[in-house]
Amino acid sequence: MIGPDRLDRVSADAAVPEQVVAYVRAVAGSRPRLFGSCVGYESESHIVLIGYPLHDPRDSVAMSLAVDDALKIPGLRKITVIGPCRPPQAPAKAASRRDDYYFLPLPAPPPASKLKNLLRRADRELTIDSGRVFGNDHRNLVGRYLSERTLAAGTRRIFEKISDYVAASHASLIVSARTAGGRLAAFAVGEYTSLHTAFFMFCFRDPALAPPG
């Protein structure tokens, strides 16, 4: 286990959302633990290692050392590594897949003309408020999304736990877009624990109420 001060350090240095400890604990219920310069999460005999070292998220050598530390845990039956590259310890037959992260510089560059038009229409039709109250209208919009799509069990569980995550992370923020009548047209959840990066965590929209874009 990691002490509260170290947990704060991990989240403050987060380069990817999985390093925000309050988020992972809320959606997965696993226990955080440091392996070298990487944070990992334990649940029963499974470890999910976030292989982005806190001092340098691209340090593949430090990631490999963290994997070595995790593999020494007694009773370990499964390890999942999320990192900038495939760890050298991975057996040839071990399954892997690639994901992509997108980032925007701050301040954001001026919007193109099409985006400007979308923003003008949204400004006319919607009002924006922000806070940390995850209300029934937010739950209903997430529930509608889940009912209309076939999703992996892990993804579905994360969406079902959004309210728990918002309650657990005091640096989370819900930005809601509402119609003139107060109906929720869309909302997004941002995470601001990291001192270096603001994370765009989730967004949902009602196609019948939200303007295009």
Coordinates of C-alpha atoms in Angstrom, one line a residue:
M1 CA 0.0 0.0 0.0
I2 CA 1.0 3.6 -0.5
G3 CA 0.8 6.3 2.2
P4 CA -1.5 9.3 1.6
D5 CA 1.5 11.6 0.8
R6 CA 2.8 9.2 -1.9
L7 CA -0.7 8.8 -3.3
D8 CA -0.9 12.5 -3.7
R9 CA 2.5 12.6 -5.4
V10 CA 1.4 9.9 -7.9
S11 CA -1.8 11.7 -8.9
A12 CA 0.0 15.1 -9.0
D13 CA 2.5 13.8 -11.5
A14 CA -0.1 11.9 -13.5
A15 CA 0.6 11.8 -17.3
V16 CA -2.2 9.4 -18.0
P17 CA -5.7 9.0 -16.4
E18 CA -4.8 5.6 -14.9
Q19 CA -2.3 7.4 -12.6
V20 CA -5.1 9.4 -10.9
V21 CA -5.4 7.1 -7.9
A22 CA -8.9 8.2 -6.8
Y23 CA -10.3 7.5 -10.3
V24 CA -8.9 3.9 -10.5
R25 CA -9.8 3.1 -6.9
A26 CA -13.4 4.3 -7.5
V27 CA -14.0 2.4 -10.7
A28 CA -12.0 -0.8 -10.1
G29 CA -11.9 -1.1 -6.3
S30 CA -8.2 -2.1 -6.4
R31 CA -5.4 -1.2 -4.1
P32 CA -2.6 1.1 -5.2
R33 CA 1.0 0.2 -4.7
L34 CA 4.3 1.5 -6.0
F35 CA 6.6 -0.7 -8.1
G36 CA 9.8 1.2 -8.5
S37 CA 8.8 4.5 -10.1
C38 CA 5.4 3.2 -11.4
V39 CA 2.1 2.8 -9.7
G40 CA 0.2 -0.4 -9.9
Y41 CA -3.1 -1.7 -8.6
E42 CA -3.7 -5.0 -6.9
S43 CA -6.9 -7.0 -6.8
E44 CA -6.7 -10.6 -5.5
S45 CA -3.9 -12.3 -7.6
H46 CA -4.0 -9.7 -10.4
I47 CA -1.8 -6.6 -10.8
V48 CA -2.4 -3.8 -13.3
L49 CA 0.8 -1.9 -13.7
I50 CA 0.8 1.6 -15.1
G51 CA 4.1 1.5 -16.8
Y52 CA 4.6 5.3 -17.2
P53 CA 7.4 6.1 -14.7
L54 CA 6.5 9.2 -12.6
H55 CA 9.9 10.9 -13.3
D56 CA 9.6 10.3 -17.1
P57 CA 6.6 8.5 -18.7
R58 CA 8.8 7.4 -21.6
D59 CA 11.5 5.8 -19.6
S60 CA 11.1 2.2 -20.8
V61 CA 14.1 0.9 -18.7
A62 CA 12.3 2.2 -15.5
M63 CA 9.1 0.5 -16.7
S64 CA 10.9 -2.8 -17.2
L65 CA 12.4 -2.6 -13.7
A66 CA 8.9 -1.9 -12.3
V67 CA 7.6 -5.0 -14.1
D68 CA 10.4 -7.0 -12.5
D69 CA 9.3 -5.8 -9.1
A70 CA 5.7 -6.7 -9.7
L71 CA 6.5 -10.2 -10.9
K72 CA 8.1 -10.9 -7.5
I73 CA 4.7 -10.5 -5.7
P74 CA 3.8 -13.9 -4.1
G75 CA 0.7 -15.6 -5.5
L76 CA 0.6 -13.4 -8.6
R77 CA -1.4 -15.1 -11.3
K78 CA -1.9 -12.3 -13.8
I79 CA -0.3 -9.0 -14.7
T80 CA -1.5 -6.4 -17.1
V81 CA 0.9 -3.6 -18.1
I82 CA -0.2 -0.3 -19.6
G83 CA 2.8 1.5 -20.9
P84 CA 4.6 3.3 -23.7
C85 CA 5.9 0.0 -25.2
R86 CA 5.6 -3.8 -24.8
P87 CA 7.6 -4.9 -21.7
P88 CA 10.6 -7.1 -22.6
Q89 CA 9.4 -9.7 -20.0
A90 CA 6.2 -10.3 -21.9
P91 CA 6.1 -13.9 -23.4
A92 CA 5.8 -14.1 -27.2
K93 CA 2.3 -15.4 -26.9
A94 CA 1.1 -12.7 -24.5
A95 CA -1.8 -10.7 -26.0
S96 CA -1.3 -7.0 -26.5
R97 CA -3.1 -4.2 -28.2
R98 CA -2.3 -0.6 -29.0
D99 CA -4.3 2.4 -27.8
D100 CA -4.0 6.1 -28.6
Y101 CA -3.9 9.2 -26.4
Y102 CA -4.7 12.5 -27.9
F103 CA -3.6 15.8 -26.4
L104 CA -4.3 19.5 -27.0
P105 CA -1.8 22.2 -26.1
L106 CA -2.9 25.0 -23.8
P107 CA -3.9 27.6 -24.6
A108 CA -5.8 26.0 -27.4
P109 CA -5.1 27.2 -31.0
P110 CA -7.8 29.4 -32.5
P111 CA -10.7 27.3 -33.8
A112 CA -11.2 26.8 -37.5
S113 CA -14.2 28.4 -39.2
K114 CA -16.4 25.2 -39.0
L115 CA -15.8 24.9 -35.3
K116 CA -16.5 28.6 -34.8
N117 CA -19.9 28.0 -36.4
L118 CA -20.6 25.0 -34.2
L119 CA -19.7 27.1 -31.1
R120 CA -21.9 30.0 -32.1
R121 CA -24.9 27.8 -32.5
A122 CA -24.2 26.0 -29.2
D123 CA -23.8 29.4 -27.5
R124 CA -27.3 30.5 -28.8
E125 CA -29.1 27.3 -27.9
L126 CA -27.4 26.1 -24.6
T127 CA -26.1 27.4 -21.3
I128 CA -23.1 26.0 -19.5
D129 CA -22.7 25.3 -15.8
S130 CA -20.1 23.4 -13.9
G131 CA -19.8 21.7 -10.5
R132 CA -19.4 18.3 -8.9
V133 CA -23.0 17.2 -8.4
F134 CA -23.7 14.1 -10.5
G135 CA -27.5 14.3 -10.6
N136 CA -30.3 12.0 -11.8
D137 CA -30.3 13.7 -15.2
H138 CA -26.6 12.8 -15.6
R139 CA -27.3 9.3 -14.5
N140 CA -30.1 9.0 -17.0
L141 CA -28.0 10.2 -19.9
V142 CA -25.3 7.6 -19.0
G143 CA -27.9 4.9 -18.6
R144 CA -29.4 5.8 -22.0
Y145 CA -25.9 5.5 -23.6
L146 CA -25.4 2.1 -22.0
S147 CA -28.7 0.8 -23.1
E148 CA -28.2 1.8 -26.7
R149 CA -24.7 0.3 -27.2
T150 CA -22.9 -3.0 -26.9
L151 CA -19.8 -2.4 -24.8
A152 CA -17.1 -4.5 -23.2
A153 CA -17.8 -5.4 -19.6
G154 CA -14.9 -3.3 -18.3
T155 CA -16.0 -0.2 -20.2
R156 CA -19.5 -0.7 -19.0
R157 CA -18.4 -1.0 -15.4
I158 CA -16.3 2.2 -15.7
F159 CA -19.3 4.2 -17.0
E160 CA -21.5 2.8 -14.2
K161 CA -19.0 4.0 -11.6
I162 CA -18.7 7.6 -12.9
S163 CA -20.7 9.0 -9.9
D164 CA -18.5 7.2 -7.5
Y165 CA -15.4 8.5 -9.2
V166 CA -16.6 12.1 -9.1
A167 CA -17.4 11.8 -5.4
A168 CA -14.0 10.4 -4.7
S169 CA -11.9 12.9 -6.7
H170 CA -12.1 16.4 -5.3
A171 CA -10.4 17.7 -8.5
S172 CA -13.0 16.3 -10.8
L173 CA -15.4 18.7 -12.5
I174 CA -18.7 18.2 -14.4
V175 CA -19.4 20.7 -17.2
S176 CA -23.1 20.5 -18.2
A177 CA -24.8 22.0 -21.2
R178 CA -28.5 22.7 -20.8
T179 CA -31.4 23.9 -22.9
A180 CA -33.3 27.1 -22.2
G181 CA -35.8 24.9 -20.3
G182 CA -33.0 23.5 -18.1
R183 CA -32.9 20.0 -19.7
L184 CA -29.5 18.3 -19.9
A185 CA -28.3 18.2 -23.4
A186 CA -24.8 17.0 -22.8
F187 CA -22.1 16.9 -20.1
A188 CA -18.4 16.2 -19.8
V189 CA -16.2 15.2 -16.9
G190 CA -12.7 16.7 -16.5
E191 CA -10.0 15.7 -14.0
Y192 CA -7.6 18.3 -12.7
T193 CA -5.5 16.5 -10.0
S194 CA -2.4 16.4 -12.1
L195 CA -0.2 19.5 -11.9
H196 CA 0.8 19.1 -15.5
T197 CA -2.2 17.8 -17.5
A198 CA -6.0 18.2 -17.4
F199 CA -7.7 15.0 -18.4
F200 CA -10.9 14.9 -20.5
M201 CA -12.4 11.8 -18.9
F202 CA -16.0 11.3 -20.2
C203 CA -18.6 13.0 -22.3
F204 CA -22.3 12.1 -23.1
R205 CA -24.9 13.9 -25.2
D206 CA -28.6 13.7 -26.0
P207 CA -28.8 13.8 -29.8
A208 CA -32.3 15.1 -29.6
L209 CA -31.3 18.2 -27.5
A210 CA -27.6 18.8 -28.3
P211 CA -26.7 20.8 -31.4
P212 CA -24.2 19.1 -33.8
G213 CA -20.6 18.9 -32.6

